[in-house]
Coordinates of C-alpha atoms and ligand atoms in Angstrom, one line a residue:
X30 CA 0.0 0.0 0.0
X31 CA 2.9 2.2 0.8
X32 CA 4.3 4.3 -2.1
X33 CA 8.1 4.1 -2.9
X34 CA 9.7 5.1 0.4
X35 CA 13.2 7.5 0.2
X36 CA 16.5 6.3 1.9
X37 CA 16.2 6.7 5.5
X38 CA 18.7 9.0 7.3
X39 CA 20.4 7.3 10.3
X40 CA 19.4 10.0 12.7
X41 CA 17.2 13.5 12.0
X42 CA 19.0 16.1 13.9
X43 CA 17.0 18.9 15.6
X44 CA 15.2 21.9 13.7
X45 CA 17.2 24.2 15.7
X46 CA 20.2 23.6 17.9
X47 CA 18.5 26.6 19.8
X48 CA 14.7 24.3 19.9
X49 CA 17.2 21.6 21.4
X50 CA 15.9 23.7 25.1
X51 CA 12.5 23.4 24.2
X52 CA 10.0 20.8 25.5
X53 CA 8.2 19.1 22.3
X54 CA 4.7 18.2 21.7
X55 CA 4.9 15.3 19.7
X56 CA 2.1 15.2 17.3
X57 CA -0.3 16.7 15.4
X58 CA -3.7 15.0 13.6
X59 CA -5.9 15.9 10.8
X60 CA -9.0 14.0 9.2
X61 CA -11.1 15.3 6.4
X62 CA -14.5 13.6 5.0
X63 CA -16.9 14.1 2.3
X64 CA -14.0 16.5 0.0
X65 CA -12.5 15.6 -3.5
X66 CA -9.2 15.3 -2.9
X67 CA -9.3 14.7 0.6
X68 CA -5.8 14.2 1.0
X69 CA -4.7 17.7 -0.4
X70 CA -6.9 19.6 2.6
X71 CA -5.1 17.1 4.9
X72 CA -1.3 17.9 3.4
X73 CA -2.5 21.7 4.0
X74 CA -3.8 20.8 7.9
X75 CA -0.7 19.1 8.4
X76 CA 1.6 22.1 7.2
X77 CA -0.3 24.3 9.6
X78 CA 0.0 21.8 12.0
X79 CA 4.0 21.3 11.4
X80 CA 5.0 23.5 15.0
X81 CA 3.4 19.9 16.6
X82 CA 6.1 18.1 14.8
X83 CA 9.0 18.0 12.7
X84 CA 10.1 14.8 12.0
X85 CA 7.8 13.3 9.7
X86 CA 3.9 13.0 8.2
X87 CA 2.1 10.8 6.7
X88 CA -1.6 11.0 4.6
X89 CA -3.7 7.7 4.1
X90 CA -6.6 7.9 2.0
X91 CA -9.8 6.0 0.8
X92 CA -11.2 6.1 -2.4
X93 CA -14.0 3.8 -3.7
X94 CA -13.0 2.5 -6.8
X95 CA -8.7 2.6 -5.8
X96 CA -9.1 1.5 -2.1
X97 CA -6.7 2.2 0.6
X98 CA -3.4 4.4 -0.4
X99 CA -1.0 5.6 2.1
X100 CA 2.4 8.0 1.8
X101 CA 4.7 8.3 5.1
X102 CA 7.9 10.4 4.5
X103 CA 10.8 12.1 6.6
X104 CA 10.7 15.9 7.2
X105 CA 8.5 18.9 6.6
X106 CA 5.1 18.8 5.2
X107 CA 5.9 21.1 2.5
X108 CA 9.0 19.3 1.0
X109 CA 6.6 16.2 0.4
X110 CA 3.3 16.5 0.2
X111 CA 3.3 19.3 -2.4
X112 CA 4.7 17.3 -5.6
X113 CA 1.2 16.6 -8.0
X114 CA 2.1 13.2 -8.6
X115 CA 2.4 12.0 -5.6
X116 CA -1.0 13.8 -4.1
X117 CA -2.3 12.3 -7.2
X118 CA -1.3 8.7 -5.8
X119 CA -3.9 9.5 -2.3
X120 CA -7.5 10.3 -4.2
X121 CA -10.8 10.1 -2.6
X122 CA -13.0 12.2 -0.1
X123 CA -11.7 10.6 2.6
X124 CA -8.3 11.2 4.6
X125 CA -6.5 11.5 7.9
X126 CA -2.6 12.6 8.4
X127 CA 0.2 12.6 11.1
X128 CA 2.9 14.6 11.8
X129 CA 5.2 13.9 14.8
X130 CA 8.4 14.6 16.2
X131 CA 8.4 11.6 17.6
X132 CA 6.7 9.0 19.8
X133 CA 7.8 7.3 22.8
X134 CA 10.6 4.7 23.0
X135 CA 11.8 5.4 19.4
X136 CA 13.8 8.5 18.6
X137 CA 15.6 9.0 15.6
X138 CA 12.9 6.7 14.3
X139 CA 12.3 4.1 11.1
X140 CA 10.3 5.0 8.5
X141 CA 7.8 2.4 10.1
X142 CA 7.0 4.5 12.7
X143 CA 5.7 7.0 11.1
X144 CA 1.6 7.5 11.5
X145 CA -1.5 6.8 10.0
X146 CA -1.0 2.9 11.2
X147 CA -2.9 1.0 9.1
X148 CA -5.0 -2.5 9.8
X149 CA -6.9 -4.8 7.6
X150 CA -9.5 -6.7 9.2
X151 CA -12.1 -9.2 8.4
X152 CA -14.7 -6.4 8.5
X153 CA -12.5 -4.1 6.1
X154 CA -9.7 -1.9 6.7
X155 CA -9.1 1.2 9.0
X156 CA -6.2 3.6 10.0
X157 CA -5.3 5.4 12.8
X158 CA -3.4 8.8 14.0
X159 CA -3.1 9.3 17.1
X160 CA -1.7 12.8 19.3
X161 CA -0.8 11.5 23.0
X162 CA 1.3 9.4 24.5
X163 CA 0.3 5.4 26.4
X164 CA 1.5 5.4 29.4
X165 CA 1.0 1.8 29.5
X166 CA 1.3 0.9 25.8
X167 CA 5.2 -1.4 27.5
X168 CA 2.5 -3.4 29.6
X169 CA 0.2 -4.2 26.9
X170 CA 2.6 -4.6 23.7
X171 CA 4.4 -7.3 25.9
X172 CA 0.8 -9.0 26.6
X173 CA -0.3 -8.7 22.9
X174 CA 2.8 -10.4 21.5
X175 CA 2.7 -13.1 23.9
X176 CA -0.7 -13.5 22.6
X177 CA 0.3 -13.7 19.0
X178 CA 0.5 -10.2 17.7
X179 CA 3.5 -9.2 15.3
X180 CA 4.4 -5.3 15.8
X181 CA 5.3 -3.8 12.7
X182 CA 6.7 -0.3 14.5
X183 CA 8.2 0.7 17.6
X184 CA 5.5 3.1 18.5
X185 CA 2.9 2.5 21.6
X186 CA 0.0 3.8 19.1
X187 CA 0.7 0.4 17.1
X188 CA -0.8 -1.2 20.3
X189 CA -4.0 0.3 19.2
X190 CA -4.8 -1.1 16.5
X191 CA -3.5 -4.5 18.0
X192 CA -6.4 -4.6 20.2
X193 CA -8.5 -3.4 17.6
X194 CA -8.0 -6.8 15.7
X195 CA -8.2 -8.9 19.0
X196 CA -12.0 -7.4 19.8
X197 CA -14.8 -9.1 18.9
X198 CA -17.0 -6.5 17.7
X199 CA -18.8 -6.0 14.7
X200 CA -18.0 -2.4 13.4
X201 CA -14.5 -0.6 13.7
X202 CA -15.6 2.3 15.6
X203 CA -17.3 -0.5 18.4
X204 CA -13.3 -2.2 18.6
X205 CA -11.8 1.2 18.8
X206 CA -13.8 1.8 21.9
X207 CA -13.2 -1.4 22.9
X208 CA -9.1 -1.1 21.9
X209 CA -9.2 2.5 24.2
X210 CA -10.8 1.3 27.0
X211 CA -8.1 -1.1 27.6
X212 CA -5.1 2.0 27.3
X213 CA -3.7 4.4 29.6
X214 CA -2.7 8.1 29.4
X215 CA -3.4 10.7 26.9
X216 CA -5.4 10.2 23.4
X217 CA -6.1 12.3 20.9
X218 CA -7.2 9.8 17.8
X219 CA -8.3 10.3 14.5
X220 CA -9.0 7.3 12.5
X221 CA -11.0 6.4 9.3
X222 CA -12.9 3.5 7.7
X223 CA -13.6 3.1 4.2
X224 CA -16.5 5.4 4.8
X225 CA -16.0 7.3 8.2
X226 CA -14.5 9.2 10.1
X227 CA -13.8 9.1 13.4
X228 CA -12.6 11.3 16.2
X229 CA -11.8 10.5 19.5
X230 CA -10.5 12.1 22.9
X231 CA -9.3 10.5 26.2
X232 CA -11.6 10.5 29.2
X233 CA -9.6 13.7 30.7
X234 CA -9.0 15.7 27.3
X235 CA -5.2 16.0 27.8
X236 CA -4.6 16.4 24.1
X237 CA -6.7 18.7 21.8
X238 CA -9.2 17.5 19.2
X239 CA -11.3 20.0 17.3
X240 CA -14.4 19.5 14.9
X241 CA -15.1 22.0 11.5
X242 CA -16.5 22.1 8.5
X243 CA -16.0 22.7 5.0
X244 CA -19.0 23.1 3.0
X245 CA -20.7 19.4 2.7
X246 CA -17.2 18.2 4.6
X247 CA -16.1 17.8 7.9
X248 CA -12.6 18.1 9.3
X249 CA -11.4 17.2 12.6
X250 CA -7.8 18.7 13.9
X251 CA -5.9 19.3 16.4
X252 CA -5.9 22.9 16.5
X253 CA -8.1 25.4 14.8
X254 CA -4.9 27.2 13.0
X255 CA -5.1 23.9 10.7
X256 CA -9.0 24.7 9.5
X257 CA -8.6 28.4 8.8
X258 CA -5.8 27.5 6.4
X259 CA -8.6 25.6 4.5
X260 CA -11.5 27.8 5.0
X261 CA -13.5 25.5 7.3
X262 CA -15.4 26.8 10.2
X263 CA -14.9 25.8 13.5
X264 CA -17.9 24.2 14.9
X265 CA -16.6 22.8 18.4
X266 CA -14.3 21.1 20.2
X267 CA -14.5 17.5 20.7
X268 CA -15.4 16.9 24.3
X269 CA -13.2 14.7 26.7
X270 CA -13.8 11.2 26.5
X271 CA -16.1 11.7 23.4
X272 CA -16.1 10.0 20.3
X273 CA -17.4 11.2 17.4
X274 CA -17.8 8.9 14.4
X275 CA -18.7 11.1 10.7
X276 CA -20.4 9.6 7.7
X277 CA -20.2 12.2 4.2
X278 CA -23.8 12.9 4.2
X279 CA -25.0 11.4 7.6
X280 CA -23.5 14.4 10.0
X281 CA -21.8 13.8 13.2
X282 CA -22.8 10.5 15.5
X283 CA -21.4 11.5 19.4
X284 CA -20.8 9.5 22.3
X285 CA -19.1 8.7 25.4
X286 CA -17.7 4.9 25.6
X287 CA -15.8 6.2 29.0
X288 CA -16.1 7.0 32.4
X289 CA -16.9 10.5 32.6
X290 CA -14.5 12.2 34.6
X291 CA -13.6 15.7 35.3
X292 CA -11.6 17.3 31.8
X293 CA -7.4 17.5 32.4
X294 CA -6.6 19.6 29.5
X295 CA -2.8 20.2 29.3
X296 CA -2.1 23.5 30.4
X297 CA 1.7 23.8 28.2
X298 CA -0.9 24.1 25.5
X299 CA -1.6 27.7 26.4
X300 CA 1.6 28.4 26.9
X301 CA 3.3 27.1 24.0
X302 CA 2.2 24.5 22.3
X303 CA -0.4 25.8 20.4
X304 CA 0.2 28.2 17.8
X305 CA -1.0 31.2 19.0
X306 CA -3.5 31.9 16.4
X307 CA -5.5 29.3 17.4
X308 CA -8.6 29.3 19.6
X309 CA -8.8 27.2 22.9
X310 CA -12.1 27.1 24.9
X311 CA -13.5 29.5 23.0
X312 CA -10.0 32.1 23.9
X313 CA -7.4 33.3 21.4
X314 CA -3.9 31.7 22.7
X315 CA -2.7 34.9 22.0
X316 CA -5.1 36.5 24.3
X317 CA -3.8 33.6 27.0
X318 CA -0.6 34.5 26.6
X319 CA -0.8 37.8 26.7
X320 CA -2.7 37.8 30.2
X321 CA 0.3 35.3 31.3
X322 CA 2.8 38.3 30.6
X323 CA 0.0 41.1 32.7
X324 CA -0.1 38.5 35.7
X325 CA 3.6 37.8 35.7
X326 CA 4.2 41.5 35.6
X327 CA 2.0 41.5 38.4
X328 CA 3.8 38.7 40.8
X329 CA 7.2 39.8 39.7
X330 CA 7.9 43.4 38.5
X331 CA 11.1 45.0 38.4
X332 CA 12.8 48.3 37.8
X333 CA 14.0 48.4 34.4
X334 CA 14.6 50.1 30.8
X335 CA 13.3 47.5 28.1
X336 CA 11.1 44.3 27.9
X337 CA 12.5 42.4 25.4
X338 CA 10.5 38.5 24.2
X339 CA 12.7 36.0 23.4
X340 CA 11.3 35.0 19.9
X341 CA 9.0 33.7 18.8
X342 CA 7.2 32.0 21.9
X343 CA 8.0 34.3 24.6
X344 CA 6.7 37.4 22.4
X345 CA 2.8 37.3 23.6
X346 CA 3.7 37.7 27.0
X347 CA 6.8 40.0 27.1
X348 CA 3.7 42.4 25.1
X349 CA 1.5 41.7 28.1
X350 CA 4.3 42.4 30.8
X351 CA 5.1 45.7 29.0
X352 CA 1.3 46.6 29.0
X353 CA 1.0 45.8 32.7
X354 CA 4.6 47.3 33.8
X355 CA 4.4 50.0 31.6
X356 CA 7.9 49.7 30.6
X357 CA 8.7 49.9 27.1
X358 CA 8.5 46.5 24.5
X359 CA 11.0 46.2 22.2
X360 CA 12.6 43.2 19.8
X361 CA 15.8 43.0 21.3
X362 CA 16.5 40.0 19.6
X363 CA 15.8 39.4 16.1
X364 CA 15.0 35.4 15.3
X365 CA 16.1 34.1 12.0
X366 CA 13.5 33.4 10.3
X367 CA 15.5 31.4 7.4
X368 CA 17.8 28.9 9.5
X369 CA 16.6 25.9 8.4
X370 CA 17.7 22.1 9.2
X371 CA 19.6 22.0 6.1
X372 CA 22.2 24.3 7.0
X373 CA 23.0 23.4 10.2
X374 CA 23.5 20.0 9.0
X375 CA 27.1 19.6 7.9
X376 CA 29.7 20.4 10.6
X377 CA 30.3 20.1 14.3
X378 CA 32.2 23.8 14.1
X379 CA 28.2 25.3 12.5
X380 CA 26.2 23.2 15.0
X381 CA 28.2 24.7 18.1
X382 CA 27.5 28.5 16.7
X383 CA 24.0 27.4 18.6
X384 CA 21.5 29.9 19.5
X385 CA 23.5 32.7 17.1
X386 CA 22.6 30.9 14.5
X387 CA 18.9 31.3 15.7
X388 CA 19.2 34.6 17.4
X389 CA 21.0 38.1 17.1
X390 CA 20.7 40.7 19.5
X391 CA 19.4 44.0 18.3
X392 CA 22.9 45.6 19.9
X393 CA 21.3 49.4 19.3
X394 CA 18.6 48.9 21.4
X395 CA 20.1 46.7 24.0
X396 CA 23.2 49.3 24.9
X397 CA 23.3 50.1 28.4
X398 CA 19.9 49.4 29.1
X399 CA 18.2 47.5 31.8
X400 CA 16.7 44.7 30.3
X401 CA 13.8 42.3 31.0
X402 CA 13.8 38.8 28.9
X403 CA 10.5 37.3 28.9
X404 CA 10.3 33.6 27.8
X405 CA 7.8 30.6 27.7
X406 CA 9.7 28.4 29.9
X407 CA 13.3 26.9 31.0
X408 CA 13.8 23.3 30.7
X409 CA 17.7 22.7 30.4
X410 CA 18.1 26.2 31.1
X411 CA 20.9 25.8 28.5
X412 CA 19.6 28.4 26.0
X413 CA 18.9 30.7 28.8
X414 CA 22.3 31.0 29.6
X415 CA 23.4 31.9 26.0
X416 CA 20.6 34.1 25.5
X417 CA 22.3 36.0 28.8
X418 CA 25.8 35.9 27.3
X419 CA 24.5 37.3 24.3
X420 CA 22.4 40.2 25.8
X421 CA 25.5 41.4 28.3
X422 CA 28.0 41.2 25.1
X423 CA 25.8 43.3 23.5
X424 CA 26.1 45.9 26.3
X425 CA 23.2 45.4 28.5
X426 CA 24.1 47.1 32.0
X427 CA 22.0 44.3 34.0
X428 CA 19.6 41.3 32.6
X429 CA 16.0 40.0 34.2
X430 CA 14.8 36.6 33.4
X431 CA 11.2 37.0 33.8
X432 CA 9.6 32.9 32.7
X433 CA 6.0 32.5 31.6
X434 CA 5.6 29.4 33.1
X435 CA 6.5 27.9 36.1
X436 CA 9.7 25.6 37.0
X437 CA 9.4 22.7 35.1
X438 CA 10.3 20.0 37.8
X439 CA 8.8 17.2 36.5
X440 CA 8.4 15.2 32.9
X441 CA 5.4 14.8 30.9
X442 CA 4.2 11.2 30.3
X443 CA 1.5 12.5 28.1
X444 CA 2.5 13.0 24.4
X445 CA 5.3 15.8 24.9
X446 CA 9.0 15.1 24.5
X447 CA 10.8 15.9 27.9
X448 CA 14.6 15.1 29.0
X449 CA 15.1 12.8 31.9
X450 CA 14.1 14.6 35.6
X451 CA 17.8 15.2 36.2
X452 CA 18.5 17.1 33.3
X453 CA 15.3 19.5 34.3
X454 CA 17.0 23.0 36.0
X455 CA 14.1 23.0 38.5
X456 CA 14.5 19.5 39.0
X457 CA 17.5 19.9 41.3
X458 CA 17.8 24.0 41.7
X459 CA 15.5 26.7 43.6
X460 CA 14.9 30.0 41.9
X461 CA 17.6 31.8 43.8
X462 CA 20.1 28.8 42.9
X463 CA 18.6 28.7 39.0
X464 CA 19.0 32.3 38.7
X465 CA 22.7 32.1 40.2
X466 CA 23.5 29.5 37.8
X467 CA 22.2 31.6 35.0
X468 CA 24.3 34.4 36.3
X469 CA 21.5 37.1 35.7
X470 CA 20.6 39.4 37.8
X471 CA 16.8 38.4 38.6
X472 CA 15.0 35.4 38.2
X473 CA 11.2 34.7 38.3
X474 CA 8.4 32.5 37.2
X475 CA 5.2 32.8 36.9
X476 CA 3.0 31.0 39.6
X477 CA 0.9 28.0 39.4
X478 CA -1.8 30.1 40.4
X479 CA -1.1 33.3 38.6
X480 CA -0.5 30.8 35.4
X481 CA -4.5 29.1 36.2
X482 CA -5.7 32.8 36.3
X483 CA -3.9 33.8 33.1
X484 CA -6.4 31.1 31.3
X485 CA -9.3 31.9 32.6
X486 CA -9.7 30.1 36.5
X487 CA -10.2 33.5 38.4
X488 CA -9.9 31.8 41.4
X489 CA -6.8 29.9 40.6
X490 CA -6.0 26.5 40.9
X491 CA -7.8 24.2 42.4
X492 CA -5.7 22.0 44.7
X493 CA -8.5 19.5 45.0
X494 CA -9.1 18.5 41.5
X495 CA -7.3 20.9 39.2
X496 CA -8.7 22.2 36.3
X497 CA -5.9 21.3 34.1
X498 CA -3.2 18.5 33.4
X499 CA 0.1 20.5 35.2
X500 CA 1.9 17.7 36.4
X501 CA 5.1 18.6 34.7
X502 CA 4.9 22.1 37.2
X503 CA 3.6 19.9 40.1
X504 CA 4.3 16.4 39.8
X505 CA 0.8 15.5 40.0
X506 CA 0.2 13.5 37.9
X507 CA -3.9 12.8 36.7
X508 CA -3.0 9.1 35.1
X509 CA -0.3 7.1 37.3
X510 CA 2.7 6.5 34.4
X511 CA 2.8 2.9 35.0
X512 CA 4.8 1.7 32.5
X513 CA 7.7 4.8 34.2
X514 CA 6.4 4.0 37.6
X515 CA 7.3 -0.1 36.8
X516 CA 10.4 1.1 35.1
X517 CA 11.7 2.6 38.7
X518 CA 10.1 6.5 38.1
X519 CA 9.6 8.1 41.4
X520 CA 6.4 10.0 41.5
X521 CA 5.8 12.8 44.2
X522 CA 5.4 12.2 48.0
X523 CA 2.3 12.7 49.0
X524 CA 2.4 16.1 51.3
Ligands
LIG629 S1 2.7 17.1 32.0 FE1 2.8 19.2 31.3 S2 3.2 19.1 29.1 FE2 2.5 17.1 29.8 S3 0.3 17.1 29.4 FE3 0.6 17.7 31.5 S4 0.8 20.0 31.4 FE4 1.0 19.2 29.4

């Protein structure tokens, strides 16, 4: 089914050596039904959807008369799916599409890990992409293959469609419910039949999952970014722990095949993962992000000359802290936009330029001034520190780290690619000692609480039952991580 697949590079190094500091959300989904040409409105949700992952895409297709057709290749959207004759080799109305950085257990992946999966059963064929991470996909894998199951990839969403195949249910959508029940962790699917298609989200809404329309289509994404590329309208977001199964002329069949349980929705999302065009409950991200910046200005101003974002991410808020501080925005730092993978490829001496290749400091600007860096977050705090270098080479007479998020101490289990606890800053530093180890004159991050007002929860967080999925802030986790936990992880003691 697979089209002629490209030699496979041993390794894909990172974007950026500067996005090397960054957590990474891992995946990003798009389904279209009931369009000609499905999979061309897919290749165009998946280049919108690119900032979700880097690594690879795939399309699969249905159409009538030619079946099943599939296309999984390495890199950006826009380098592959954009040739005629190989668009011409996915026809149909019906399509779904995967990009990912990548998935767990598997970095610097094979080809064979790249999504839509696809299944053939006795009652006909389906494919699945999912956004989200198992957290218990070691458990079960092991189980299935004892019980006869060959894996084809190294990836824990294989495991779905594994249990797919072993229910005994009539229809696909019936076995997918019966395949999710049966996993752990975060879920964001979107699968297809030869004649539906079908959304799903995890019982606590971790991972995003939005439904539009195109005309007589429908087109379920990620984020909404992906439908105003094509023109659809947003109609809503898929709830948590629904499933939504779409037929081209028979509308939009819901349900709930879970418990229902109070929505987790990851909170990162506001704060970077989302592009911030896109809407989330019914709120720019922008918007969020900006508020982060007036709250943080709020918790932790200081006396200074410039507020200065470090691009892209960190721009929202640094315009919110200048609002609410009243001290003067500017672009101290200029990101190149045209630094792509390609050039950082060939040497060791290029790759160690690191964040200048990225960055430049606006030196005019940044002369003897008092400056206030607002960013999204600090993971290795490893950019950070070059970021300071730069800024005090430039002439800066004294450098504030102001963070829009707060120390992340813990890693996420849910679909976003995180280093090991150790290698987390705030995993082994307080502020005072992170901002020593910076070497900048003030450190702060945003609270918990001022970060749960930012998007929306007036009254904060809710220590009880949070609102949101922060676990990698607080080390609470909402779905134990049994598969870490077995593997010797240490969660939290209880307070
Ligand atoms: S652990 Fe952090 S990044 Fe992961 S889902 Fe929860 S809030 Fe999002």
């Amino acid at each position: 089914m697979d089209s002629e697949l490209p030699a496979l590079p041993k390794q894909m190094p990172p974007a950026h050596p500067f996005d090397d500091d960054k957590l990474k959300e891992e995946c990003g989904i798009f389904g279209v039904i009931g369009l000609t040409d499905a999979a061309n409105f897919v290749a165009l949700g998946l280049h919108a959807l690119q900032h979700r992952g880097q690594e690879a895409g795939g399309i699969v297709s249905h159409d009538p008369e030619q079946g099943f057709n599939s296309v999984r290749r390495f890199g950006y959207v826009r380098d592959n799916f954009t040739s005629q004759s190989l668009m011409e080799t996915l026809p149909g109305p019906l399509a779904i599409g995967h990009v990912r950085y990548s998935t767990a257990g598997s970095k610097g992946a094979a080809i064979r890990d790249v999504q839509p999966f696809f299944g053939e059963f006795a009652i006909g064929g389906a494919a699945i992409a999912h956004n989200g991470n198992i957290t218990n996909a070691i458990a079960l894998r092991k189980e299935l293959i004892e019980r006869g199951s060959i894996f084809q990839s190294g990836s824990d969403s294989e495991c779905i469609i594994h249990l797919m195949a072993r229910s005994l249910q009539k229809r696909i959508p019936e076995r997918m419910e019966d395949a999710l029940r049966r996993v752990e962790g975060a879920f964001s699917v979107v699968a297809m039949t030869r004649s539906k298609l079908i959304g799903v989200r995890d019982p606590l809404g971790v991972r995003p999952l939005v439904l539009g329309q195109l005309g007589e289509g429908w087109v379920l994404s990620s984020e909404t970014c992906a439908l105003d590329i094509i023109g659809a309208r947003l109609v809503r977001e898929i709830e948590p722990g629904e499933m939504v199964v779409i037929t081209a002329g028979g509308g939009v069949e819901s349900h709930f095949p879970f418990r229902r349980q109070p929505s987790r929705f990851c909170i990162f999302e506001h704060v970077y993962f989302s592009r911030p065009d896109s809407i989330i409950g019914g709120r720019s991200v922008y918007e969020t992000r900006h508020q982060i910046g007036v709250e943080l200005a709020r918790e932790a101003p200081v006396d200074a000359d410039l507020v200065c974002p470090v691009p892209d991410s960190g721009t929202p808020a640094a315009i919110g802290y200048s609002h609410e501080s009243g001290i003067p925005f500017a672009m101290g730092i200029i990101r190149n936009q045209y630094m792509g993978r390609t050039f950082i490829e060939p040497t060791e001496q290029i790759r160690n330029m690191g964040v200048r290749l990225k960055l430049n400091v606006n030196r005019a600007l940044i002369e003897g001034k008092r400056v206030i860096l607002v960013d999204d977050s600090v993971v290795r705090g490893t950019t950070s520190r070059k970021i300071k270098e730069m800024i005090l080479d430039a002439g800066a007479a004294e450098v504030h780290f102001r963070i829009a998020s707060p120390p992340t101490a813990w890693p996420c289990f849910y679909g976003v690619d995180t280093p090991q606890r150790e290698k987390l800053l705030a995993a082994t530093m307080s502020e005072d000692e992170m901002r020593d180890h910076l070497q900048v004159d003030s450190l702060k991050f945003i609270s918990l609480d001022g970060l749960y007002r930012a998007v929306g929860e007036a009254g904060g967080r809710n220590a009880k039952c949070p609102q949101y999925c922060d676990a990698c802030f607080s080390g609470e986790y909402p779905v134990a991580p049994s598969d870490m936990i077995e593997q010797g992880f240490a969660l939290k003691a209880a307070e």
